[in-house]
C-alpha positions as a printed NumPy array, in Angstrom:
array([[ 17.976,  12.943,  28.139],
       [ 14.411,  11.608,  28.189],
       [ 11.902,  13.185,  25.864],
       [  8.185,  12.74 ,  26.183],
       [  5.83 ,  12.779,  23.241],
       [  3.425,  15.674,  23.03 ],
       [ -0.264,  14.799,  23.062],
       [ -0.446,  15.745,  19.362],
       [  2.415,  13.34 ,  18.558],
       [  0.771,  10.53 ,  20.538],
       [ -2.579,  11.163,  18.841],
       [ -0.882,  11.257,  15.457],
       [  0.866,   7.947,  16.106],
       [ -2.448,   6.225,  16.775],
       [ -4.512,   7.752,  13.944],
       [ -2.018,   7.91 ,  11.069],
       [  0.533,   5.611,   9.45 ],
       [  4.069,   6.282,   8.183],
       [  3.468,   8.049,   4.878],
       [  5.5  ,   9.059,   1.841],
       [  5.452,  11.249,  -1.247],
       [  6.525,   9.44 ,  -4.412],
       [  7.693,  11.133,  -7.618],
       [  7.087,   9.446, -10.971],
       [  7.675,  11.14 , -14.33 ],
       [  5.566,  10.292, -17.385],
       [  5.964,  11.287, -21.045],
       [  2.634,  13.11 , -21.453],
       [ -0.775,  13.982, -19.955],
       [ -2.533,  10.903, -21.328],
       [  0.023,   8.53 , -19.792],
       [ -0.119,  10.461, -16.518],
       [ -3.914,  10.336, -16.26 ],
       [ -3.977,   6.633, -17.099],
       [ -1.299,   5.739, -14.542],
       [ -2.755,   8.031, -11.862],
       [ -6.209,   6.52 , -12.367],
       [ -4.946,   2.958, -12.029],
       [ -2.954,   3.847,  -8.889],
       [ -6.023,   5.375,  -7.246],
       [ -8.335,   2.554,  -8.416],
       [ -6.024,   0.007,  -6.788],
       [ -5.957,   2.132,  -3.594],
       [ -2.174,   2.3  ,  -3.84 ],
       [ -2.365,   6.026,  -3.04 ],
       [ -4.795,   8.551,  -1.632],
       [ -3.968,  11.272,  -4.17 ],
       [ -1.929,  11.789,  -7.316],
       [ -1.149,  15.302,  -8.542],
       [ -0.239,  15.647, -12.219],
       [  2.176,  18.53 , -12.759],
       [  2.588,  19.596, -16.412],
       [  5.528,  21.352, -17.992],
       [  8.46 ,  19.489, -16.451],
       [ 11.683,  19.555, -18.469],
       [ 13.946,  16.631, -17.593],
       [ 17.647,  16.62 , -18.459],
       [ 19.334,  13.278, -17.82 ],
       [ 22.052,  10.855, -18.856],
       [ 20.781,   7.927, -20.95 ],
       [ 22.532,   5.469, -23.261],
       [ 25.819,   7.343, -23.24 ],
       [ 24.574,  10.87 , -23.845],
       [ 22.7  ,  13.796, -22.346],
       [ 18.986,  13.731, -23.141],
       [ 16.286,  16.354, -22.638],
       [ 12.543,  15.708, -22.708],
       [  9.295,  17.419, -21.822],
       [  7.511,  15.314, -19.215],
       [  4.82 ,  15.521, -16.578],
       [  5.419,  14.754, -12.913],
       [  3.15 ,  12.617, -10.762],
       [  3.272,  13.501,  -7.073],
       [  1.819,  10.515,  -5.241],
       [  0.809,  10.49 ,  -1.558],
       [  0.594,   7.066,   0.051],
       [  1.49 ,   4.799,   2.953],
       [  5.139,   3.837,   3.307],
       [  4.045,   0.186,   3.497],
       [  2.647,   0.402,  -0.06 ],
       [  5.902,   1.525,  -1.711],
       [  6.875,  -1.917,  -3.022],
       [  3.401,  -2.586,  -4.454],
       [  3.271,   0.918,  -5.951],
       [  6.725,   0.501,  -7.508],
       [  5.731,  -2.817,  -9.091],
       [  2.483,  -1.28 , -10.379],
       [  4.377,   1.615, -11.971],
       [  6.939,  -0.732, -13.555],
       [  4.167,  -2.927, -14.988],
       [  2.097,  -0.01 , -16.342],
       [  4.727,   2.511, -17.503],
       [  6.105,   2.817, -21.016],
       [  9.653,   3.695, -19.907],
       [ 12.24 ,   0.927, -19.566],
       [ 13.4  ,   2.441, -16.272],
       [ 10.592,   4.553, -14.787],
       [ 11.454,   7.013, -12.051],
       [ 10.026,   5.991,  -8.679],
       [ 11.517,   8.063,  -5.85 ],
       [ 10.039,   8.124,  -2.338],
       [ 10.432,  10.83 ,   0.299],
       [  9.162,  10.512,   3.883],
       [  6.364,  12.711,   5.181],
       [  7.597,  13.909,   8.577],
       [  4.48 ,  15.825,   9.579],
       [  1.616,  17.927,   8.36 ],
       [ -2.1  ,  18.429,   8.722],
       [ -3.262,  15.571,  10.949],
       [ -6.687,  15.468,   9.273],
       [ -5.024,  15.107,   5.852],
       [ -2.742,  12.33 ,   7.098],
       [ -5.743,  10.519,   8.602],
       [ -7.549,  10.871,   5.26 ],
       [ -4.461,   9.465,   3.492],
       [ -4.535,   6.436,   5.797],
       [ -8.27 ,   5.89 ,   5.327],
       [ -8.083,   6.282,   1.531],
       [ -5.456,   3.597,   0.919],
       [ -5.377,  -0.148,   1.316],
       [ -3.414,  -1.682,   4.164],
       [ -1.001,  -3.683,   1.983]])
């Protein structure tokens, strides 16, 4: 079966880039604002949302832990994931910071164009 791309899909392919949402947890607001600011300053992402009030329950050093954290929701190009991951690792106080990427499969074309234009190429 042959499928043809819709005009919106063809336009999207030429004006946007493969994009992702990345989750990173931080211990508090101050750490979140500092990390978010450095990510944006380096043009590693177009936008970082800081979500307060996250309770994380996880396995660490042989036992169940529970901590209040904040969640960074980072929107960026897929091609910047490695650079973003290295930036987080170098600027995060955790030994093993969470960096989890999810693909953006679609959305507001104007927003995705803005994301592309607000980030560096590599």
